[in-house]
XYZ file of C-alpha atoms in Angstrom:
710
model
C 24.109 -6.104 -17.050
C 23.250 -5.259 -20.627
C 21.784 -1.779 -21.062
C 18.664 -3.200 -22.734
C 17.911 -5.272 -19.641
C 18.506 -2.290 -17.357
C 16.165 -0.202 -19.493
C 13.528 -2.940 -19.439
C 13.750 -3.186 -15.643
C 13.222 0.564 -15.337
C 10.226 0.391 -17.701
C 8.678 -2.446 -15.682
C 9.223 -0.595 -12.424
C 7.869 2.629 -13.894
C 4.872 0.768 -15.302
C 4.124 -0.830 -11.932
C 4.259 2.555 -10.230
C 2.049 4.120 -12.908
C -0.439 1.259 -12.496
C -1.001 2.399 -8.931
C -1.641 5.925 -10.191
C -4.022 4.651 -12.896
C -6.073 2.723 -10.350
C -6.150 5.792 -8.108
C -7.371 8.032 -10.944
C -10.029 5.488 -11.976
C -11.218 5.293 -8.372
C -11.401 9.083 -8.051
C -13.300 9.419 -11.331
C -15.739 6.654 -10.364
C -16.436 7.849 -6.833
C -16.663 11.545 -7.672
C -18.011 11.313 -11.231
C -20.946 13.631 -10.438
C -18.711 16.286 -8.938
C -15.534 16.209 -10.975
C -15.320 18.530 -13.978
C -14.482 17.243 -17.496
C -11.321 19.318 -17.547
C -10.089 17.909 -14.242
C -10.904 14.358 -15.379
C -8.619 14.808 -18.363
C -5.961 16.600 -16.332
C -5.619 13.609 -13.999
C -4.615 11.396 -16.942
C -1.857 13.816 -17.845
C -0.380 13.104 -14.406
C -0.300 9.424 -15.352
C 1.567 10.210 -18.590
C 4.189 12.133 -16.658
C 4.526 9.218 -14.241
C 5.075 6.848 -17.169
C 7.694 8.918 -18.975
C 9.805 10.781 -16.419
C 12.646 8.590 -15.075
C 13.318 10.306 -11.723
C 10.994 11.862 -9.147
C 11.763 13.569 -5.834
C 11.138 11.830 -2.536
C 8.237 13.030 -0.423
C 6.622 11.976 2.856
C 3.176 12.459 1.223
C 3.883 10.101 -1.685
C 1.366 7.327 -2.173
C 4.301 4.943 -2.578
C 5.056 5.247 1.125
C 2.137 2.821 1.544
C 4.101 0.197 -0.402
C 7.677 0.724 0.784
C 6.681 1.353 4.413
C 10.210 2.574 5.051
C 11.687 -0.898 4.744
C 14.987 -1.824 3.271
C 14.647 -3.680 -0.007
C 16.393 -6.714 1.355
C 13.785 -6.896 4.111
C 10.614 -6.155 2.223
C 11.250 -7.834 -1.142
C 10.138 -6.231 -4.398
C 8.561 -2.861 -3.690
C 6.973 -0.413 -6.074
C 9.568 2.292 -5.987
C 10.375 3.890 -9.340
C 13.904 4.352 -10.706
C 16.219 6.307 -8.358
C 19.886 7.421 -8.033
C 20.460 5.049 -5.108
C 21.336 2.000 -7.223
C 19.531 -1.243 -8.321
C 16.748 -2.946 -6.423
C 15.738 -5.304 -9.189
C 17.154 -8.606 -7.947
C 15.089 -9.234 -4.874
C 14.750 -12.990 -4.761
C 16.896 -14.218 -1.883
C 18.023 -17.806 -1.675
C 15.591 -19.673 0.521
C 17.724 -22.504 1.878
C 19.897 -21.510 4.852
C 23.567 -22.340 4.336
C 26.040 -22.544 7.255
C 28.620 -19.779 7.130
C 31.690 -21.650 8.323
C 31.367 -25.392 7.790
C 34.346 -27.482 6.911
C 35.097 -27.793 3.220
C 33.264 -30.740 1.683
C 35.371 -33.340 -0.068
C 33.182 -33.204 -3.129
C 31.119 -30.504 -4.703
C 27.371 -30.682 -3.994
C 25.027 -31.342 -6.863
C 24.834 -28.143 -8.880
C 22.031 -28.854 -11.337
C 19.324 -27.254 -9.215
C 21.455 -24.265 -8.237
C 22.549 -23.607 -11.805
C 18.994 -23.890 -13.096
C 17.579 -21.517 -10.492
C 20.460 -19.085 -10.927
C 20.237 -18.993 -14.709
C 16.437 -18.897 -14.859
C 16.260 -15.270 -13.780
C 19.047 -14.184 -16.127
C 17.637 -16.089 -19.114
C 14.098 -14.924 -18.359
C 15.251 -11.328 -18.062
C 17.044 -11.497 -21.402
C 14.001 -13.113 -23.044
C 11.464 -10.627 -21.671
C 13.772 -7.713 -22.480
C 14.058 -8.894 -26.080
C 10.285 -9.437 -26.409
C 9.575 -6.016 -24.931
C 12.068 -4.336 -27.258
C 10.592 -6.127 -30.260
C 7.079 -5.043 -29.291
C 8.254 -1.474 -28.774
C 9.981 -1.505 -32.149
C 6.885 -2.858 -33.935
C 4.548 -0.330 -32.311
C 6.984 2.523 -32.992
C 7.075 1.590 -36.662
C 3.275 1.324 -36.707
C 2.865 4.733 -35.049
C 5.320 6.252 -37.497
C 3.433 4.730 -40.436
C 0.102 6.057 -39.131
C 1.519 9.557 -38.787
C 3.160 9.336 -42.198
C -0.050 8.038 -43.796
C -2.110 10.797 -42.183
C 0.249 13.485 -43.457
C 0.201 11.890 -46.932
C -3.591 11.832 -46.965
C -3.604 15.597 -46.952
C -2.266 15.462 -50.512
C -5.262 13.360 -51.572
C -7.782 15.847 -50.236
C -8.989 19.081 -51.796
C -8.426 22.300 -49.966
C -11.703 24.079 -49.189
C -12.003 27.426 -50.908
C -15.659 28.043 -50.058
C -15.792 31.566 -48.623
C -18.554 30.616 -46.148
C -16.493 27.826 -44.584
C -13.359 29.975 -44.556
C -15.379 32.676 -42.810
C -16.588 30.161 -40.188
C -13.005 29.038 -39.543
C -11.868 32.657 -39.192
C -14.651 33.485 -36.724
C -13.920 30.376 -34.642
C -10.186 31.130 -34.573
C -10.862 34.662 -33.387
C -13.116 33.468 -30.559
C -10.505 30.953 -29.451
C -7.585 33.348 -29.814
C -5.771 31.198 -32.406
C -3.520 33.358 -34.589
C -2.104 30.775 -36.986
C -3.946 29.845 -40.161
C -5.726 26.471 -40.113
C -6.782 25.282 -43.590
C -9.739 22.941 -44.127
C -9.592 19.987 -46.522
C -12.388 17.868 -47.889
C -12.743 14.607 -49.772
C -15.021 11.669 -50.559
C -13.565 9.427 -47.816
C -16.298 8.573 -45.342
C -14.438 9.613 -42.192
C -15.394 11.637 -39.200
C -14.128 15.245 -39.133
C -10.755 15.440 -37.446
C -7.811 17.696 -36.662
C -4.332 16.618 -37.758
C -0.807 18.048 -37.918
C 1.102 18.891 -34.755
C 3.268 21.625 -36.306
C 1.161 22.574 -39.342
C -2.429 21.819 -38.230
C -5.321 21.284 -40.633
C -8.897 20.075 -40.437
C -10.511 17.344 -42.516
C -14.200 17.835 -43.294
C -15.853 15.015 -45.334
C -17.496 16.234 -48.514
C -20.783 14.455 -47.804
C -21.047 16.029 -44.380
C -20.110 19.428 -45.756
C -22.966 19.251 -48.272
C -25.646 18.111 -45.808
C -24.952 20.236 -42.711
C -25.918 23.855 -42.257
C -23.669 26.727 -41.300
C -24.505 26.462 -37.594
C -23.673 22.756 -37.517
C -20.424 23.283 -39.403
C -19.538 25.947 -36.860
C -19.970 23.394 -34.063
C -17.718 20.877 -35.790
C -14.986 23.343 -36.765
C -15.074 25.001 -33.350
C -14.647 21.604 -31.668
C -11.604 20.742 -33.797
C -10.018 24.130 -33.218
C -10.679 23.730 -29.497
C -8.458 20.626 -29.666
C -5.761 22.802 -31.186
C -6.136 25.460 -28.507
C -5.940 22.833 -25.744
C -2.760 21.278 -27.236
C -4.562 17.932 -27.484
C -2.569 16.871 -30.546
C 0.602 16.979 -28.478
C -0.914 14.922 -25.644
C -2.322 12.487 -28.186
C 1.153 11.920 -29.635
C 2.673 11.545 -26.144
C 0.007 8.946 -25.409
C 1.076 7.044 -28.525
C 4.723 7.137 -27.399
C 3.723 5.887 -23.949
C 1.896 2.975 -25.542
C 4.941 1.967 -27.581
C 6.967 1.744 -24.346
C 4.409 0.288 -21.921
C 2.447 -1.832 -24.380
C 2.669 -4.918 -22.133
C 0.633 -3.274 -19.346
C -3.137 -3.626 -19.885
C -3.819 -0.789 -17.449
C -1.902 1.565 -19.748
C -4.279 0.648 -22.591
C -7.219 1.365 -20.270
C -5.613 4.649 -19.251
C -5.137 5.847 -22.850
C -8.703 4.916 -23.842
C -10.148 6.719 -20.833
C -7.885 9.682 -21.458
C -9.054 9.891 -25.079
C -12.696 9.751 -24.008
C -12.183 12.345 -21.270
C -10.319 14.538 -23.729
C -13.285 14.649 -26.088
C -15.674 15.481 -23.250
C -13.323 18.202 -21.982
C -13.115 19.591 -25.505
C -16.933 19.660 -25.710
C -17.028 21.533 -22.403
C -14.442 24.033 -23.635
C -16.372 24.557 -26.872
C -19.615 25.241 -25.008
C -17.774 27.474 -22.528
C -16.941 29.779 -25.463
C -20.186 29.375 -27.450
C -22.434 29.674 -24.399
C -25.169 27.569 -22.740
C -27.687 28.486 -25.444
C -25.697 26.437 -27.946
C -25.687 23.290 -25.788
C -28.794 21.685 -27.298
C -27.951 22.550 -30.960
C -24.380 21.332 -30.343
C -25.720 18.018 -29.029
C -28.028 17.653 -32.036
C -25.074 18.189 -34.365
C -23.263 15.376 -32.618
C -26.255 13.047 -32.970
C -26.611 13.840 -36.651
C -22.920 13.097 -37.237
C -23.310 9.773 -35.450
C -25.908 8.710 -38.002
C -23.322 8.881 -40.767
C -20.155 7.431 -39.230
C -19.532 4.275 -37.291
C -16.897 4.055 -34.557
C -14.849 1.661 -36.668
C -13.931 4.320 -39.176
C -11.209 6.129 -37.315
C -7.452 6.106 -37.123
C -4.985 6.268 -34.282
C -3.551 9.734 -34.590
C -6.179 12.373 -35.523
C -8.695 13.894 -33.108
C -12.270 13.103 -34.112
C -15.531 14.914 -33.621
C -17.598 11.687 -33.447
C -16.876 8.457 -31.572
C -18.484 5.196 -30.465
C -22.088 5.066 -29.277
C -21.482 4.595 -25.539
C -18.994 7.385 -25.441
C -21.316 9.636 -27.433
C -23.998 9.040 -24.801
C -21.626 10.220 -22.100
C -20.763 13.297 -24.114
C -24.420 14.113 -24.718
C -25.224 13.682 -21.007
C -22.471 16.163 -20.188
C -23.815 18.579 -22.781
C -27.328 18.333 -21.292
C -26.009 19.204 -17.823
C -23.568 21.864 -19.003
C -23.506 25.153 -17.116
C -21.487 28.239 -17.971
C -18.226 28.283 -16.038
C -18.082 24.515 -15.464
C -15.019 24.200 -17.708
C -12.956 26.481 -15.521
C -10.891 24.882 -12.795
C -12.292 25.805 -9.411
C -10.081 26.300 -6.376
C -11.197 22.883 -5.135
C -10.272 21.283 -8.476
C -6.819 22.882 -8.400
C -6.245 21.695 -4.826
C -7.406 18.190 -5.801
C -5.016 18.086 -8.770
C -2.144 19.336 -6.599
C -2.835 16.731 -3.914
C -3.045 13.870 -6.404
C 0.003 15.169 -8.285
C 1.985 15.543 -5.074
C 1.039 12.042 -3.965
C 1.781 10.360 -7.307
C 4.602 12.360 -8.908
C 6.921 11.692 -5.976
C 8.671 8.656 -4.582
C 8.432 7.216 -1.108
C 9.906 9.819 1.191
C 12.651 9.435 3.690
C 11.334 8.535 7.097
C 12.335 10.188 10.330
C 14.395 7.139 11.172
C 16.480 7.240 8.009
C 20.194 7.585 8.603
C 21.692 11.060 8.439
C 25.213 11.257 7.032
C 27.571 12.852 9.553
C 30.928 12.543 7.793
C 31.683 12.171 4.087
C 33.771 9.004 3.992
C 30.911 6.863 2.696
C 30.589 9.107 -0.355
C 34.159 9.343 -1.615
C 36.478 7.032 0.332
C 34.007 4.356 1.316
C 32.959 3.360 4.805
C 34.739 0.559 6.672
C 32.485 -1.541 8.883
C 33.040 -4.433 11.256
C 29.645 -5.942 10.450
C 28.346 -7.142 7.098
C 24.774 -5.970 7.616
C 25.769 -2.310 7.877
C 28.038 -2.589 4.837
C 25.251 -4.111 2.765
C 22.856 -1.418 3.907
C 25.030 1.485 2.767
C 26.248 -0.177 -0.446
C 23.268 1.001 -2.475
C 23.029 -2.120 -4.655
C 22.310 -5.847 -4.296
C 25.097 -8.391 -4.429
C 25.883 -11.920 -3.310
C 28.609 -13.021 -0.904
C 30.125 -16.443 -0.176
C 27.917 -18.405 2.236
C 30.493 -21.168 2.799
C 33.976 -20.161 3.945
C 37.100 -22.286 4.294
C 37.452 -23.820 7.735
C 38.579 -21.329 10.360
C 37.921 -18.244 8.235
C 35.525 -15.535 9.358
C 34.333 -12.131 8.246
C 36.871 -9.395 9.042
C 35.489 -6.134 7.649
C 33.718 -4.583 4.670
C 34.458 -1.354 2.806
C 31.333 -0.096 1.042
C 31.169 2.643 -1.576
C 27.624 3.375 -2.808
C 27.030 4.314 -6.475
C 27.011 8.090 -6.994
C 25.442 9.183 -10.248
C 26.614 12.782 -9.877
C 30.259 11.727 -9.827
C 29.860 8.742 -12.198
C 31.193 6.489 -9.435
C 30.366 2.806 -9.623
C 29.074 1.207 -6.462
C 31.523 -1.326 -5.101
C 32.272 -3.268 -1.970
C 35.410 -4.989 -0.736
C 35.201 -7.669 1.971
C 38.149 -9.100 3.859
C 37.960 -12.526 5.484
C 40.594 -13.675 7.969
C 41.684 -16.680 10.027
C 43.010 -16.395 13.577
C 44.554 -18.530 16.281
C 45.907 -17.759 19.718
C 48.812 -15.822 18.231
C 46.635 -13.596 16.056
C 45.823 -13.533 12.348
C 47.299 -16.388 10.306
C 45.544 -16.019 6.934
C 43.238 -13.802 4.860
C 41.611 -13.387 1.462
C 39.635 -10.660 -0.279
C 36.305 -10.566 -2.087
C 34.840 -7.672 -4.082
C 31.604 -6.852 -5.895
C 31.191 -3.985 -8.371
C 27.928 -2.733 -9.840
C 28.250 -2.891 -13.646
C 32.006 -3.358 -13.278
C 34.629 -2.399 -15.872
C 34.546 -5.851 -17.470
C 36.456 -9.084 -17.080
C 39.229 -8.117 -19.504
C 39.821 -4.802 -17.723
C 39.934 -6.590 -14.355
C 42.374 -9.163 -15.763
C 44.633 -6.381 -17.047
C 44.627 -4.823 -13.581
C 45.590 -8.154 -11.985
C 48.469 -8.551 -14.459
C 49.735 -5.068 -13.689
C 49.553 -5.708 -9.959
C 51.386 -9.009 -10.286
C 54.269 -7.776 -12.455
C 56.758 -9.545 -10.187
C 55.183 -12.932 -11.000
C 57.348 -15.243 -13.084
C 54.224 -16.500 -14.876
C 50.526 -15.561 -15.094
C 48.048 -18.094 -16.478
C 44.493 -17.270 -17.524
C 41.844 -20.018 -17.745
C 38.055 -20.101 -18.178
C 36.091 -20.239 -14.921
C 34.231 -23.551 -14.708
C 31.620 -22.947 -12.027
C 27.825 -22.699 -12.196
C 27.928 -21.704 -15.838
C 29.227 -18.260 -14.893
C 30.936 -15.949 -17.353
C 34.413 -15.521 -15.899
C 38.063 -16.441 -15.696
C 40.570 -17.943 -13.263
C 43.974 -16.246 -13.029
C 46.938 -18.008 -11.436
C 49.947 -15.797 -10.657
C 53.141 -17.736 -9.858
C 55.010 -15.389 -7.522
C 58.356 -16.809 -6.344
C 57.536 -20.064 -4.519
C 53.792 -19.512 -3.998
C 50.646 -19.115 -6.077
C 48.067 -16.366 -6.007
C 44.578 -17.300 -7.238
C 42.180 -14.714 -8.605
C 38.682 -15.504 -9.856
C 36.778 -12.862 -11.847
C 33.189 -13.319 -13.026
C 29.911 -11.533 -13.741
C 26.498 -12.515 -12.441
C 23.253 -10.543 -12.943
C 24.952 -7.216 -13.623
C 27.484 -7.480 -10.778
C 31.194 -8.113 -11.366
C 32.807 -10.227 -8.652
C 36.428 -10.922 -7.780
C 37.787 -13.456 -5.273
C 41.496 -13.296 -4.496
C 43.691 -15.415 -2.245
C 47.307 -16.405 -1.765
C 48.932 -19.766 -1.113
C 47.042 -20.916 1.989
C 43.803 -21.558 0.050
C 43.472 -24.262 -2.587
C 41.536 -24.096 -5.819
C 38.893 -26.353 -4.237
C 38.330 -23.831 -1.429
C 37.791 -20.994 -3.889
C 35.358 -22.922 -6.078
C 33.271 -23.976 -3.083
C 32.903 -20.320 -2.110
C 31.860 -19.363 -5.635
C 29.274 -22.153 -5.728
C 27.882 -21.030 -2.361
C 27.288 -17.395 -3.408
C 23.953 -16.032 -2.156
C 22.301 -12.804 -1.103
C 23.078 -12.168 2.592
C 20.326 -13.162 5.019
C 19.740 -12.726 8.743
C 21.816 -15.783 9.673
C 24.764 -14.529 7.640
C 24.480 -11.038 9.118
C 24.545 -12.420 12.663
C 27.648 -14.495 11.892
C 29.475 -11.673 10.046
C 30.491 -9.399 12.910
C 34.142 -8.857 13.815
C 34.674 -8.165 17.528
C 38.448 -7.832 17.106
C 38.579 -4.463 15.327
C 40.129 -1.887 17.630
C 38.330 1.025 16.016
C 35.204 1.198 13.888
C 34.478 4.412 12.011
C 31.227 6.279 12.562
C 29.762 7.854 9.452
C 26.016 8.274 10.008
C 23.384 8.355 12.727
C 22.828 4.611 12.443
C 26.513 4.054 13.308
C 26.126 6.485 16.186
C 23.032 4.671 17.436
C 24.880 1.361 17.320
C 27.854 2.883 19.146
C 25.633 4.235 21.916
C 24.135 0.782 22.463
C 27.527 -0.941 22.275
C 29.323 1.451 24.639
C 26.376 1.397 27.026
C 26.271 5.085 27.997
C 24.292 8.189 27.151
C 26.622 9.954 24.716
C 27.472 13.580 24.180
C 27.951 14.348 20.498
C 28.028 18.072 19.695
C 28.768 18.317 15.968
C 29.675 21.980 16.370
C 32.402 22.222 18.997
C 33.639 25.251 20.954
C 34.567 28.323 18.941
C 35.198 27.394 15.318
C 35.978 23.752 16.050
C 33.810 21.145 14.363
C 33.623 17.341 14.557
C 35.379 15.870 11.502
C 35.585 12.145 12.377
C 34.331 9.784 15.067
C 35.164 6.218 16.057
C 33.925 3.510 18.357
C 37.143 2.234 19.916
C 38.491 -0.345 22.346
C 39.721 0.842 25.766
C 43.367 1.058 24.599
C 42.552 4.336 22.797
C 41.275 5.826 26.066
C 43.842 4.521 28.555
C 45.796 1.361 29.234
C 43.419 -1.541 30.102
C 43.970 -3.101 33.529
C 42.993 -6.631 32.454
C 41.493 -8.604 29.564
C 37.896 -7.717 30.463
C 38.839 -4.049 30.608
C 40.446 -4.374 27.166
C 37.044 -5.182 25.650
C 35.283 -2.134 27.081
C 34.503 0.496 24.455
C 34.791 4.249 24.125
C 33.602 6.947 21.736
C 36.361 9.129 20.261
C 35.427 12.340 18.396
C 38.041 14.323 16.463
C 37.562 18.124 16.322
C 39.351 20.463 13.920
C 39.083 24.055 12.753
C 40.544 23.613 9.309
C 42.271 20.711 7.623
C 45.884 20.328 8.736
C 45.591 22.442 11.897
C 45.932 20.793 15.323
C 42.739 20.165 17.203
C 41.672 17.851 19.998
C 39.970 14.534 20.739
C 36.889 14.245 22.952
C 36.546 10.750 24.458
C 33.896 9.129 26.660
C 33.609 5.694 28.271
C 31.658 4.013 31.051
C 33.567 4.997 34.191
C 33.865 1.678 36.082
C 36.179 3.409 38.613
C 38.549 4.674 35.883
C 38.472 8.231 37.245
C 38.825 7.093 40.864
C 41.865 4.920 40.029
C 43.622 7.783 38.201
C 42.890 10.107 41.131
C 44.059 7.582 43.733
C 47.276 6.663 41.905
C 48.067 10.206 40.760
C 48.918 8.914 37.305
C 47.380 7.506 34.160
C 48.813 4.981 31.698
C 48.548 4.963 27.912
C 49.695 2.341 25.393
C 52.949 2.781 23.504
C 53.765 1.556 20.010
C 55.400 -1.531 21.543
C 52.136 -2.269 23.437
C 53.752 -1.433 26.775
C 52.574 1.158 29.328
C 53.428 4.833 29.128
C 52.613 6.233 32.590
C 52.074 10.003 33.000
C 51.617 11.923 36.292
C 48.400 13.941 36.796
C 47.412 16.897 38.950
C 44.010 18.304 39.913
C 42.236 21.502 38.842
C 38.638 22.676 39.086
C 36.384 23.598 36.133
C 32.762 24.647 36.645
C 32.998 23.440 40.229
C 34.060 19.912 39.193
C 37.351 18.171 39.784
C 39.419 17.667 36.617
C 42.587 15.559 36.474
C 45.228 16.934 34.094
C 48.344 15.222 32.724
C 51.671 16.808 32.107
C 52.474 17.320 28.438
C 53.357 13.945 27.035
C 54.071 11.925 23.928
C 51.988 8.795 23.310
C 55.110 6.651 22.876
C 56.981 8.079 25.873
C 60.687 7.266 25.828
C 60.345 5.650 22.392
C 59.321 8.940 20.822
C 61.790 10.960 18.752
C 59.741 14.198 18.970
C 59.014 16.312 22.075
C 55.783 15.966 24.144
C 52.899 17.609 22.365
C 49.567 16.834 24.043
C 47.700 17.106 27.333
C 44.799 15.021 28.613
C 42.000 16.181 30.924
C 39.777 13.679 32.790
C 36.468 14.293 34.581
C 33.421 12.282 35.600
C 29.679 12.770 35.195
C 26.890 10.220 35.851
C 29.204 7.183 35.752
C 30.794 8.353 32.508
C 34.479 9.205 32.366
C 35.375 11.933 29.859
C 38.760 12.773 28.406
C 39.872 15.797 26.424
C 43.101 15.065 24.544
C 44.335 18.478 23.402
C 46.944 19.251 20.745
C 46.644 23.022 20.434
C 47.453 26.214 22.325
C 45.331 28.943 20.746
C 42.342 28.349 23.018
C 42.447 27.684 26.761
C 41.872 23.962 27.350
C 39.745 24.766 30.408
C 37.262 26.534 28.129
C 37.003 23.430 25.958
C 36.478 21.231 29.033
C 33.781 23.650 30.230
C 32.081 23.462 26.821
C 31.790 19.664 26.967
C 30.703 19.730 30.603
C 27.798 21.956 29.595
C 27.007 20.063 26.373
C 23.647 18.313 26.180
C 23.344 14.574 25.842
C 22.909 13.313 22.297
C 19.536 13.620 20.582
C 19.937 11.352 17.543
C 17.125 13.179 15.705
C 18.475 16.665 16.355
C 22.238 16.690 16.094
C 23.874 20.126 15.929
């Protein structure tokens, strides 16, 4: 996806999130208007500015956005208000509505594509259009803001610097009371404008000549003190930040409301700060000065950038009402006000927090090597970005597995997935093809160059435009000996796709799959599970939860093993990785296999567990146990009995997995015991710790608590 569109999507998402905060602040100010201080009212708007400008916020369980996400996956809940994060893109939420069968036979003719192409391109075209309009609006407002600031700075040259010793003395006295060390000159002129403060780096005050001539020293003190109070409060900086926010979020009407309310609250807070320094006795004279200024200047005569002493009539009424009620100390933030600001800030300057049920990563394969899964739903969940997959597959083909690598901003790793589809008959697998999706991939030309390099043995490689659904892509045909390899590469809504197959699939098959591309739905998830995989890796607590349900037993899963041993990998496996299955039904039973190591490269051991189903009793009765060799035949090993912790344990002689086929000496020993209809096996490869101690450790280990693994 083009960077402008990505930026626009972040701005929209940020603006939506900030809209929630704006409505919250408006509600708080309306409900508690009699109790909330002017300073706190203004402070709450600064929280909104931060929400609008900062791209990334931490997750928190107290975030207000938990009310919107409700802990749901994006694919389940649709568009949620969750500001920009390092987990990937959640901007393309519209799933195809019409269910499509996953494995129908290939139609003889393509279906009508007009509707599909129109719906597919509408989002992309609309996104480009809105992105361009937003950028144009931002550019226009940025130029306007720059011109206003430039004009204001130029106006200073048109004014006369005040040299009147009385006014200079007033400015000096006000600066001293406010603790302002830098010099702030005063300028005057015949322009009928309200007094204002300007200049972020080199501040100065404009005082209209007419007002200067008609007001007394006390009234001038009020005006100058008010403008210097803006300087002390850093209001010029917040005013400029507000202007920058408007140039970015100009399309959001609530942002305009926010900035107007913030400006009004800022003036009232500045009045409160002024009276806090001058004292309650100056409240009435200060209010009279404001009324007298209002008689001279209408609200229309003001500019965007400077901070003005006077304002519109309604706002002036609010300011005067505050002045009438002013009490010494009301400007200071009370403990309650600080707590309120912290609560609102904590709830709004954070993202939806991780719930207690969120998956905990156990092993690092999903970060660097990618996780391999036998079900599509899990792969989609951990991918970290939205992508489409073929909804119609060639006849006989089914989902095989998915390798998912989520995007990792820290390591500049692009999110990508690779899906393998296969076809089987009674003899086993007879065909396969691969599909991949990459978030903001390297580009079609780079992908084509990679295909050419990989197919160097081909006698000819032909590149053609991809003619399908108006997609931007290419078709590559590699003529390798007496067969053809087809590769399709295309981009769609910021995702780069690649579909690759060898001779058994025709061009028609590939194009049908491309035309059927859709975001995975429940029906597709249910159909995309591969029961034939012998082992399925376990990476996180969700995998472990699934394994527990699939195996059908209460698992033991101590992450920290005996001594310095620690779990480094885990798999859900078919029975053949526990012992030789006695029949076909036994073959399909499942076991959990956990691999423990001290350090990388050193021998360790495997801890296995499976539903007993008389496994232990059969080994005990026969005095032997069988394992599977590399040629799929039995390797039978004698066992003898020992006792550990008062329980019978069956122990094999040292053996090699491949028995007589092995070229190396026996190197491992297996220990079997039974608890609560679960058969356990310790497969040990090391000698530096007594195996009986390891068996004792697992006998005493607690059953798995998925929320408290240790």
